[in-house]
Amino acid sequence: MLEINDINVYYGAIHALKGVSVTVEEGQIVTLIGANGAGKSTTLRTISGLLKPKAGQVMFEGKSIAGMAVHNIVKLGISQVPEGRRIFANMSVLENLELGAYTRSDSKGIREDMDKIFSRFSRLAERKPQMAGTLSGGEQQMLAMGRALMSRPRLLLLDEPSMGLAPLLVKEIFSIIKEINASGTTVLLVEQNANMALSIAHKAYVLETGRITLSGTAEELAASEAVRKAYLGG
Amino acid sequence: MEAGSIAHQFVQQLINGVSLGSIYALIALGYTMIYGILKLINFAHGDIYMVGAYVGFFATSILKLSFFPALLMAMVVAAVVGMVIERVAYRPLRNSPKIAILITAIGVSLFLEYGGMLLVTPQPRTFPAVFAAELYNFGGIVINSQQIVILAISIALMIILTYVVQKTKAGKAMRAVSFDTDAAKLMGINVDQTISFTFAVGSGLAAAAGVLVGIYYNSIDPLMGIMPGLKAFIAAVLGGIGVIPGAMAGGIILGIIEAMVSGFISSTFRDAAAFGILIIILLFKPSGLMGKNVREKV
Ligand SMILES: Nc1ncnc2c1ncn2[C@@H]1O[C@H](COP(=O)(O)OP(=O)(O)OP(=O)(O)O)[C@@H](O)[C@H]1O
Ligand SMILES: [Mg+2]
């Protein structure tokens, strides 16, 4: 479904991705783990078109999308929940979700999807008119995920959805990610919480300072000595 | 002055101030919306107001249009001019240092002023009397029917704008881009289109102000946008730059202050009062009356 091939991405003179290749098969959860500054967010930002790779390809369903405008990439079916959630704090929960459906015009389908999201994230249902900036961290994460789902993505990119959340909430978020995947959405999940990420993923990649150093099935990586030492605390 | 006549004068100046202020508000809205979305003080904005006044002038004098069609035509032409300016002058500099766009905006402003002189001559023109100015006298307080028209149209436009910004898809996109451009892109919003739309709306409102002023003061010239442009900028800063209701309030407040200074002190201090307000605001509350103390986005 998604194939990133040997991409090189720069921030000015900083060489952030040095030949990263990642493949995401349809229907799977693929996780990208790595330490701070490894280039995980940069990878997702490049897929979404916020950054343009200097070299290498990004193929989505056989089509090259590197260099395409961000809004057109969203229209193709790739939606991202960015790091730090980036919800529209000065707008209501409902308006945030409406913006998530910006690329769509089927008002009936939008309403149905919104109902689905409110039943999946019942805490949001009670807070439709509330300003998004006044939601708790967990609620904001749910809103960001609901908002991203409103475009009916076929590929969902999640950038550290567990960041800053209490353990119980992290569990809840991860079980929701599994549900989203089970209902047919392919997921590329970036996480520092390697334990949790590996527990739900099919496939995993380890990113270190701009390079993929390890990859395999989630079980393989969870069992690997190197990963256990560096990311799983033993 | 005795007490009765002071109260009289106060009410009279309040009326004058509100009608002048609603003009400032219409122009200030464009400043604030464009700042909100691009973080750019569009110095050419006052000149768009002048363009609107001229389109209104030619529409009524040469095309013999009546008031509403002329107003609409001025708004549409100015909207197109605004979009062209953004496309040609500002968009290529989107990723350049802010100072480059700022200098370009000053360049565009000078271009419109002196290009305007070339095109329509520097000679002031007398705006045709689109409707007769009737004076209504309410126990000594005089209201000009044109003031009523100015106020009614300004209020109607502000209501429509509020509706568009709050309720429509384009308006929501505009707020989203202002708040967080990258997040807005990730929603599938076409940011270039949204910025174009913002310039169109802001320019249309300025043009409406231009036509209303043309009717009220009868006289227009290619440099007429400079002073109201600055005043409207002050109004936008006073209300909180980037905040739409702030621009409305800032415009009205500034209009009232100017009218009071003219009425009770002297009209020669009117402009000084406006710039004094700018200095005070910048010193004590740079975020403006309705602005939040937001950090500069990185
Ligand atoms: N806007 C930027 N300008 C310059 N350098 C940047 C920018 N954003 C990221 N970088 C650099 O690129 C590298 C990769 O950053 P990135 O944000 O992709 O890391 P990450 O793996 O997502 O880290 P984290 O887990 O902390 O989110 C880092 O060295 C970072 O300093
Ligand atoms: Mg990151």
Coordinates of C-alpha atoms and ligand atoms in Angstrom, one line a residue:
Chain A
M1 CA 0.0 0.0 0.0
L2 CA 2.7 2.4 1.0
E3 CA 6.3 2.1 -0.1
I4 CA 9.0 4.5 1.0
N5 CA 12.2 3.9 -0.9
D6 CA 15.5 5.3 0.3
I7 CA 14.3 8.8 1.1
N8 CA 16.7 11.6 2.2
V9 CA 15.1 14.5 4.0
Y10 CA 16.9 17.7 5.1
Y11 CA 16.0 20.6 7.4
G12 CA 18.3 23.2 5.8
A13 CA 21.7 21.7 6.4
I14 CA 20.5 19.1 8.9
H15 CA 20.3 15.7 7.2
A16 CA 17.4 14.2 9.1
L17 CA 16.6 11.0 7.1
K18 CA 19.5 9.3 5.5
G19 CA 18.0 6.7 3.1
V20 CA 14.9 5.4 5.0
S21 CA 12.9 2.6 3.4
V22 CA 9.6 1.4 4.9
T23 CA 6.9 -0.7 3.5
V24 CA 3.3 -0.9 4.8
E25 CA 1.1 -3.7 3.6
E26 CA -2.6 -3.1 3.4
G27 CA -4.6 -4.1 6.5
Q28 CA -1.6 -4.1 8.8
I29 CA -0.4 -2.1 11.8
V30 CA 3.2 -1.2 11.2
T31 CA 5.2 0.6 13.9
L32 CA 8.2 2.8 13.7
I33 CA 10.1 3.0 17.0
G34 CA 13.2 5.0 17.9
A35 CA 14.6 7.4 20.4
N36 CA 14.1 11.2 20.5
G37 CA 15.4 12.9 17.3
A38 CA 15.7 9.6 15.4
G39 CA 13.5 11.0 12.6
K40 CA 10.2 9.3 13.2
S41 CA 8.1 12.5 12.9
T42 CA 10.1 13.6 9.9
T43 CA 9.2 10.3 8.2
L44 CA 5.5 10.9 8.8
R45 CA 5.7 14.5 7.8
T46 CA 7.3 13.4 4.5
I47 CA 4.6 10.9 3.8
S48 CA 2.0 13.5 4.3
G49 CA 3.8 15.9 2.0
L50 CA 4.7 18.5 4.7
L51 CA 8.3 17.9 3.8
K52 CA 9.7 17.0 0.4
P53 CA 12.4 14.4 0.2
K54 CA 15.6 15.5 -1.6
A55 CA 16.0 12.0 -3.0
G56 CA 14.0 8.7 -2.9
Q57 CA 10.4 7.8 -3.5
V58 CA 7.2 7.7 -1.7
M59 CA 4.7 5.5 -3.4
F60 CA 1.1 5.1 -2.3
E61 CA -0.9 2.4 -4.1
G62 CA 1.6 2.5 -6.9
K63 CA 1.4 6.2 -7.3
S64 CA 4.3 8.5 -6.6
I65 CA 3.2 11.1 -4.0
A66 CA 6.5 12.8 -3.1
G67 CA 6.2 16.5 -4.0
M68 CA 2.4 16.4 -4.1
A69 CA 0.4 19.0 -2.1
V70 CA -0.6 18.0 1.4
H71 CA -4.3 18.4 0.7
N72 CA -4.1 16.2 -2.3
I73 CA -2.4 13.5 -0.3
V74 CA -5.2 13.6 2.2
K75 CA -7.7 13.2 -0.6
L76 CA -5.9 10.1 -1.8
G77 CA -6.6 8.6 1.6
I78 CA -3.7 9.3 3.9
S79 CA -4.6 11.0 7.2
Q80 CA -2.2 12.0 10.0
V81 CA -2.6 12.5 13.7
P82 CA 0.4 14.8 14.3
E83 CA 2.7 14.7 17.2
G84 CA 1.3 16.8 20.0
R85 CA -2.2 16.4 18.6
R86 CA -2.4 19.8 17.1
I87 CA -6.1 20.1 17.6
F88 CA -7.8 23.5 16.9
A89 CA -8.0 24.6 20.5
N90 CA -10.1 27.7 19.8
M91 CA -12.8 25.7 18.1
S92 CA -15.4 23.3 19.4
V93 CA -15.1 19.5 19.4
L94 CA -17.8 19.4 16.7
E95 CA -15.9 22.0 14.5
N96 CA -12.7 20.0 14.9
L97 CA -14.5 16.9 13.6
E98 CA -16.1 18.9 10.8
L99 CA -12.7 20.1 9.7
G100 CA -11.5 16.5 9.6
A101 CA -14.2 15.9 7.0
Y102 CA -13.1 18.9 5.0
T103 CA -12.3 16.9 1.9
R104 CA -15.7 15.3 1.8
S105 CA -19.1 16.6 0.7
D106 CA -21.4 13.7 1.4
S107 CA -23.2 15.2 4.3
K108 CA -25.1 12.0 5.1
G109 CA -21.9 9.9 5.2
I110 CA -20.2 12.6 7.3
R111 CA -23.0 12.5 9.9
E112 CA -22.9 8.7 10.0
D113 CA -19.1 8.8 10.6
M114 CA -19.5 11.4 13.2
D115 CA -22.0 9.2 15.0
K116 CA -19.5 6.3 14.8
I117 CA -16.8 8.5 16.3
F118 CA -19.0 9.6 19.1
S119 CA -19.9 6.0 19.9
R120 CA -16.2 5.0 19.8
F121 CA -15.1 8.0 21.8
S122 CA -18.1 8.4 24.1
R123 CA -16.2 11.1 26.1
L124 CA -16.3 13.3 23.1
A125 CA -20.0 12.9 22.6
E126 CA -20.7 14.6 25.9
R127 CA -18.5 17.5 24.9
K128 CA -19.6 18.5 21.4
P129 CA -19.9 22.2 22.0
Q130 CA -16.9 22.4 24.3
M131 CA -13.8 24.3 23.1
A132 CA -11.2 21.7 22.2
G133 CA -8.5 23.6 24.1
T134 CA -10.3 22.9 27.4
L135 CA -10.3 19.1 26.9
S136 CA -8.0 16.9 29.0
G137 CA -4.9 15.4 27.3
G138 CA -6.6 12.0 26.7
E139 CA -9.7 13.6 25.3
Q140 CA -7.6 15.8 23.0
Q141 CA -5.8 12.7 21.7
M142 CA -9.2 11.0 21.1
L143 CA -10.4 14.2 19.3
A144 CA -7.2 14.2 17.1
M145 CA -7.8 10.6 16.2
G146 CA -11.5 11.1 15.6
R147 CA -10.7 14.2 13.5
A148 CA -8.2 12.2 11.4
L149 CA -10.8 9.4 10.9
M150 CA -13.4 11.8 9.6
S151 CA -11.6 11.9 6.2
R152 CA -12.2 8.1 5.9
P153 CA -8.5 7.4 5.4
R154 CA -7.3 4.1 4.1
L155 CA -3.9 4.8 5.8
L156 CA -3.8 6.4 9.2
L157 CA -0.5 7.8 10.4
L158 CA -0.2 8.2 14.2
D159 CA 2.6 10.1 15.7
E160 CA 3.1 9.2 19.4
P161 CA -0.5 8.8 20.4
S162 CA 0.5 7.8 23.9
M163 CA 2.6 10.8 24.6
G164 CA 1.9 12.3 28.0
L165 CA -1.0 10.0 28.9
A166 CA -1.5 8.0 32.0
P167 CA -1.0 4.2 31.7
L168 CA -4.6 3.4 31.8
L169 CA -5.4 5.8 29.0
V170 CA -2.5 4.5 26.9
K171 CA -4.1 1.1 27.1
E172 CA -7.4 2.5 26.0
I173 CA -5.8 4.4 23.1
F174 CA -4.0 1.3 21.9
S175 CA -7.1 -0.9 22.0
I176 CA -8.8 1.8 20.0
I177 CA -6.0 1.7 17.4
K178 CA -6.5 -2.1 17.2
E179 CA -10.2 -1.6 16.6
I180 CA -9.6 1.0 13.9
N181 CA -7.3 -1.4 12.2
A182 CA -9.7 -4.3 12.6
S183 CA -12.4 -2.2 10.8
G184 CA -10.2 -1.9 7.8
T185 CA -7.8 1.0 8.2
T186 CA -4.1 0.4 7.7
V187 CA -2.0 2.0 10.4
L188 CA 1.5 3.4 10.5
L189 CA 2.2 4.0 14.2
V190 CA 5.2 6.0 15.5
E191 CA 5.9 5.4 19.1
Q192 CA 8.5 5.7 21.9
N193 CA 6.5 3.3 24.0
A194 CA 8.0 0.3 22.2
N195 CA 6.4 -2.2 24.5
M196 CA 2.9 -1.2 23.7
A197 CA 3.6 -0.5 20.0
L198 CA 5.1 -4.0 19.5
S199 CA 2.3 -5.6 21.3
I200 CA -0.3 -4.5 18.7
A201 CA 1.8 -4.2 15.5
H202 CA 2.3 -6.8 12.8
K203 CA 5.5 -5.3 11.6
A204 CA 8.1 -3.0 13.1
Y205 CA 11.0 -0.8 12.1
V206 CA 13.7 0.7 14.4
L207 CA 14.9 4.1 13.4
E208 CA 18.2 5.5 14.7
T209 CA 19.5 8.9 13.8
G210 CA 17.9 8.9 10.4
R211 CA 18.6 5.3 9.4
I212 CA 16.5 2.1 9.7
T213 CA 18.7 -0.2 11.8
L214 CA 16.3 -3.1 12.3
S215 CA 13.1 -4.4 10.9
G216 CA 11.0 -7.5 11.1
T217 CA 7.8 -8.8 12.5
A218 CA 6.8 -7.3 15.8
E219 CA 7.4 -10.6 17.5
E220 CA 10.9 -10.8 16.1
L221 CA 11.8 -7.3 17.2
A222 CA 10.2 -7.8 20.6
A223 CA 12.4 -10.9 21.1
S224 CA 15.6 -9.2 19.7
E225 CA 18.4 -8.6 22.1
A226 CA 19.2 -5.2 20.7
V227 CA 15.7 -4.0 20.9
R228 CA 15.2 -5.3 24.4
K229 CA 18.3 -3.5 25.6
A230 CA 17.6 -0.2 23.9
Y231 CA 13.9 0.2 23.9
L232 CA 12.2 -2.3 26.2
G233 CA 14.2 -1.6 29.4
G234 CA 16.1 -4.8 29.6
Chain B
M1 CA -20.4 75.2 27.9
E2 CA -23.4 74.5 30.1
A3 CA -24.3 71.0 31.1
G4 CA -27.2 70.6 28.6
S5 CA -25.1 71.6 25.6
I6 CA -22.2 69.3 26.7
A7 CA -24.6 66.3 26.8
H8 CA -25.9 67.4 23.4
Q9 CA -22.5 67.7 22.0
F10 CA -21.6 64.3 23.4
V11 CA -24.5 62.5 21.8
Q12 CA -23.9 64.3 18.5
Q13 CA -20.2 63.2 18.5
L14 CA -21.1 59.7 19.6
I15 CA -23.3 59.4 16.5
N16 CA -20.6 60.9 14.2
G17 CA -18.0 58.7 15.9
V18 CA -19.9 55.5 15.4
S19 CA -20.5 56.1 11.8
L20 CA -16.8 57.1 11.2
G21 CA -15.8 54.1 13.3
S22 CA -17.8 51.6 11.3
I23 CA -15.7 52.7 8.3
Y24 CA -12.5 52.0 10.3
A25 CA -13.9 48.7 11.3
L26 CA -14.6 47.6 7.8
I27 CA -11.0 48.3 6.8
A28 CA -9.6 47.0 10.0
L29 CA -11.3 43.6 9.4
G30 CA -9.2 43.0 6.3
Y31 CA -6.0 43.9 8.2
T32 CA -6.8 41.6 11.0
M33 CA -7.9 38.7 8.8
I34 CA -4.8 38.9 6.6
Y35 CA -2.6 39.2 9.6
G36 CA -4.4 36.3 11.2
I37 CA -3.7 34.0 8.3
L38 CA -0.3 35.2 7.0
K39 CA 1.2 37.2 10.0
L40 CA 1.6 40.0 7.5
I41 CA 0.6 43.6 7.9
N42 CA -0.7 44.3 4.5
F43 CA 0.3 47.9 4.0
A44 CA -1.5 48.0 0.7
H45 CA -4.8 47.4 2.3
G46 CA -5.7 51.1 2.6
D47 CA -5.0 51.5 -1.1
I48 CA -7.5 48.7 -1.8
Y49 CA -10.0 50.9 -0.1
M50 CA -9.1 53.7 -2.5
V51 CA -9.5 51.2 -5.5
G52 CA -12.9 50.4 -4.2
A53 CA -13.9 54.1 -4.0
Y54 CA -12.8 54.6 -7.6
V55 CA -14.6 51.6 -8.9
G56 CA -17.7 52.9 -7.1
F57 CA -17.1 56.3 -8.6
F58 CA -16.9 55.1 -12.1
A59 CA -19.7 52.6 -11.7
T60 CA -22.1 55.4 -10.6
S61 CA -20.8 58.3 -12.8
I62 CA -20.0 56.5 -16.0
L63 CA -21.9 53.3 -15.9
K64 CA -24.8 55.1 -14.2
L65 CA -25.3 52.2 -11.8
S66 CA -27.4 52.8 -8.7
F67 CA -26.0 52.5 -5.2
F68 CA -26.2 48.8 -4.5
P69 CA -25.0 47.5 -7.9
A70 CA -22.1 50.0 -7.7
L71 CA -21.3 48.9 -4.2
L72 CA -21.3 45.2 -5.2
M73 CA -19.2 45.9 -8.3
A74 CA -16.6 47.8 -6.2
M75 CA -16.4 44.9 -3.7
V76 CA -16.0 42.3 -6.5
V77 CA -13.3 44.3 -8.4
A78 CA -11.4 45.0 -5.2
A79 CA -11.7 41.3 -4.2
V80 CA -10.1 40.4 -7.5
V81 CA -7.4 43.0 -7.1
G82 CA -6.6 41.7 -3.6
M83 CA -6.3 38.1 -4.8
V84 CA -4.1 39.2 -7.7
I85 CA -1.8 41.1 -5.3
E86 CA -1.5 38.1 -3.0
R87 CA -0.9 35.7 -5.9
V88 CA 1.7 37.9 -7.7
A89 CA 3.4 39.8 -4.9
Y90 CA 3.1 37.8 -1.6
R91 CA 2.8 34.2 -2.5
P92 CA 6.2 33.9 -4.1
L93 CA 7.7 35.2 -0.8
R94 CA 5.7 32.9 1.4
N95 CA 8.8 31.2 2.7
S96 CA 11.1 34.2 2.7
P97 CA 11.9 36.2 5.8
K98 CA 9.0 38.3 7.1
I99 CA 10.8 41.6 6.3
A100 CA 10.9 40.8 2.6
I101 CA 7.1 40.5 2.4
L102 CA 6.7 43.6 4.6
I103 CA 8.8 45.6 2.2
T104 CA 7.0 44.2 -0.7
A105 CA 3.7 45.2 0.9
I106 CA 5.0 48.8 1.1
G107 CA 6.0 48.5 -2.6
V108 CA 2.5 47.3 -3.6
S109 CA 1.0 50.2 -1.6
L110 CA 3.2 52.8 -3.5
F111 CA 2.4 51.0 -6.7
L112 CA -1.3 51.4 -6.2
E113 CA -1.0 55.0 -5.1
Y114 CA 1.2 56.2 -7.9
G115 CA -0.1 53.8 -10.5
G116 CA -3.6 55.1 -9.5
M117 CA -2.4 58.7 -10.1
L118 CA -1.2 57.7 -13.6
L119 CA -4.4 55.9 -14.4
V120 CA -7.0 58.3 -13.0
T121 CA -5.0 61.5 -12.5
P122 CA -4.1 62.9 -9.1
Q123 CA -7.1 65.3 -9.4
P124 CA -9.7 64.7 -6.6
R125 CA -13.0 63.6 -8.0
T126 CA -16.4 64.5 -6.8
F127 CA -18.5 61.5 -6.0
P128 CA -22.0 61.7 -7.5
A129 CA -24.8 62.2 -5.0
V130 CA -26.1 58.6 -5.1
F131 CA -28.8 59.6 -2.7
A132 CA -29.7 63.0 -1.3
A133 CA -28.3 63.6 2.2
E134 CA -31.3 64.4 4.3
L135 CA -30.7 65.9 7.7
Y136 CA -32.9 64.7 10.5
N137 CA -33.0 66.9 13.5
F138 CA -33.9 65.3 16.8
G139 CA -34.1 68.1 19.3
G140 CA -30.9 69.6 18.1
I141 CA -29.0 66.4 17.4
V142 CA -28.5 66.2 13.7
I143 CA -28.3 62.8 11.9
N144 CA -27.4 62.7 8.3
S145 CA -29.3 60.0 6.4
Q146 CA -25.9 59.0 4.9
Q147 CA -24.6 58.2 8.3
I148 CA -27.5 55.9 8.7
V149 CA -26.7 54.2 5.4
I150 CA -23.1 53.9 6.4
L151 CA -23.9 52.3 9.7
A152 CA -26.6 50.0 8.3
I153 CA -24.4 48.7 5.5
S154 CA -21.4 48.3 7.8
I155 CA -23.4 46.3 10.3
A156 CA -25.0 44.2 7.6
L157 CA -21.5 43.4 6.2
M158 CA -20.2 42.6 9.6
I159 CA -23.1 40.2 10.3
I160 CA -22.5 38.5 7.0
L161 CA -18.8 38.2 7.7
T162 CA -19.4 36.7 11.1
Y163 CA -21.7 34.2 9.6
V164 CA -19.2 33.3 6.9
V165 CA -16.3 32.9 9.3
Q166 CA -18.3 31.0 12.0
K167 CA -20.6 28.8 9.9
T168 CA -19.3 28.1 6.4
K169 CA -16.7 25.6 5.4
A170 CA -14.5 28.3 3.9
G171 CA -14.7 30.3 7.1
K172 CA -13.8 27.3 9.2
A173 CA -10.9 26.6 6.9
M174 CA -9.8 30.2 7.4
R175 CA -9.9 29.9 11.1
A176 CA -8.0 26.6 11.0
V177 CA -5.3 28.0 8.8
S178 CA -4.9 31.0 11.1
F179 CA -4.6 28.8 14.1
D180 CA -2.2 26.2 12.8
T181 CA -1.3 26.1 9.1
D182 CA 0.3 22.6 9.1
A183 CA -2.6 21.1 11.0
A184 CA -5.0 22.7 8.6
K185 CA -3.1 21.2 5.7
L186 CA -3.4 17.8 7.3
M187 CA -7.2 18.2 7.3
G188 CA -7.0 18.4 3.5
I189 CA -7.4 22.2 3.4
N190 CA -6.0 23.9 0.4
V191 CA -4.1 26.7 2.2
D192 CA -3.3 28.7 -0.9
Q193 CA -7.0 28.8 -1.8
T194 CA -7.9 29.8 1.7
I195 CA -5.4 32.6 1.7
S196 CA -6.8 33.9 -1.6
F197 CA -10.3 33.7 -0.1
T198 CA -9.2 35.8 2.9
F199 CA -7.7 38.5 0.6
A200 CA -10.9 38.5 -1.4
V201 CA -13.1 39.0 1.6
G202 CA -10.8 41.6 3.3
S203 CA -10.4 43.6 0.1
G204 CA -14.2 43.5 -0.6
L205 CA -14.9 44.9 2.8
A206 CA -12.3 47.7 2.4
A207 CA -13.9 48.5 -1.0
A208 CA -17.3 48.9 0.6
A209 CA -15.8 51.3 3.1
G210 CA -14.2 53.2 0.2
V211 CA -17.6 53.6 -1.6
L212 CA -19.3 54.7 1.6
V213 CA -16.7 57.3 2.4
G214 CA -16.9 58.5 -1.2
I215 CA -20.6 59.1 -0.8
Y216 CA -20.3 60.7 2.6
Y217 CA -17.4 63.0 1.9
N218 CA -18.1 63.4 -1.8
S219 CA -14.4 63.6 -2.7
I220 CA -11.9 60.8 -3.6
D221 CA -8.3 60.9 -4.7
P222 CA -5.6 58.3 -5.3
L223 CA -3.9 59.0 -1.9
M224 CA -7.2 58.8 0.1
G225 CA -6.3 55.4 1.4
I226 CA -3.2 56.4 3.4
M227 CA -4.7 57.9 6.5
P228 CA -7.8 55.7 6.8
G229 CA -5.4 52.7 6.2
L230 CA -3.2 53.8 9.1
K231 CA -6.3 54.5 11.3
A232 CA -7.8 51.1 10.5
F233 CA -4.4 49.5 11.4
I234 CA -4.5 51.3 14.7
A235 CA -8.1 50.0 15.2
A236 CA -7.0 46.5 14.4
V237 CA -4.1 46.7 16.9
L238 CA -6.4 48.3 19.5
G239 CA -8.9 45.5 19.2
G240 CA -6.2 42.8 19.1
I241 CA -4.6 42.1 15.7
G242 CA -5.9 38.8 14.3
V243 CA -9.1 38.9 16.3
I244 CA -12.2 39.6 14.1
P245 CA -14.6 41.0 16.8
G246 CA -11.6 43.0 18.0
A247 CA -11.3 44.8 14.7
M248 CA -15.0 45.7 14.8
A249 CA -14.8 47.0 18.3
G250 CA -11.4 48.7 17.8
G251 CA -12.8 50.5 14.7
I252 CA -15.9 51.8 16.5
I253 CA -13.9 52.8 19.6
L254 CA -11.3 54.7 17.6
G255 CA -14.1 56.5 15.6
I256 CA -15.8 57.6 18.8
I257 CA -12.5 58.8 20.4
E258 CA -11.7 60.8 17.3
A259 CA -15.1 62.3 17.1
M260 CA -15.0 63.3 20.8
V261 CA -11.5 64.8 20.4
S262 CA -12.8 66.8 17.4
G263 CA -15.9 67.9 19.1
F264 CA -14.6 68.8 22.6
I265 CA -11.0 69.8 21.9
S266 CA -10.1 70.5 18.4
S267 CA -10.2 68.5 15.1
T268 CA -6.5 69.3 14.7
F269 CA -5.7 66.8 17.5
R270 CA -7.8 64.1 16.0
D271 CA -5.0 62.3 14.3
A272 CA -2.6 62.8 17.2
A273 CA -5.2 61.1 19.4
A274 CA -5.3 58.1 17.1
F275 CA -1.6 57.7 17.0
G276 CA -1.4 58.4 20.8
I277 CA -3.7 55.4 21.2
L278 CA -1.4 53.2 19.1
I279 CA 1.6 54.1 21.2
I280 CA -0.3 53.5 24.5
I281 CA -1.6 50.1 23.3
L282 CA 1.8 49.0 22.1
L283 CA 3.3 50.1 25.4
F284 CA 0.8 48.6 27.8
K285 CA -1.2 45.9 26.0
P286 CA 0.3 45.0 22.7
S287 CA -2.1 42.1 22.3
G288 CA -4.9 44.6 22.2
L289 CA -8.3 44.8 24.0
M290 CA -9.6 41.4 22.8
G291 CA -6.3 39.7 21.9
K292 CA -5.0 36.7 23.8
N293 CA -1.4 36.8 24.9
V294 CA -0.3 34.3 22.4
R295 CA 3.3 33.3 21.9
E296 CA 4.6 33.8 18.5
K297 CA 4.2 30.5 16.6
V298 CA 7.4 28.7 15.7
Ligands
LIG1 N1 11.9 22.1 12.0 C1 13.1 21.6 12.2 N2 14.2 22.3 11.9 C2 15.5 21.8 12.0 N3 15.7 20.5 12.4 C3 14.6 19.8 12.8 C4 13.3 20.2 12.6 N4 12.5 19.3 13.0 C5 13.2 18.2 13.4 N5 14.6 18.5 13.2 C6 15.7 17.6 13.4 O1 15.5 16.4 12.7 C7 15.8 15.3 13.5 C8 14.7 14.3 13.5 O2 13.6 14.9 14.2 P1 12.2 14.2 14.4 O3 11.3 15.3 14.9 O4 11.8 13.6 13.1 O5 12.5 13.2 15.5 P2 11.5 12.2 16.2 O6 12.1 10.8 16.0 O7 10.1 12.4 15.9 O8 11.8 12.6 17.7 P3 10.7 12.6 19.0 O9 10.6 11.3 19.5 O10 11.4 13.5 19.9 O11 9.5 13.2 18.5 C9 16.3 15.8 14.8 O12 17.6 15.8 14.9 C10 15.7 17.2 14.9 O13 16.5 18.0 15.7
MG2 MG 8.5 13.1 16.8

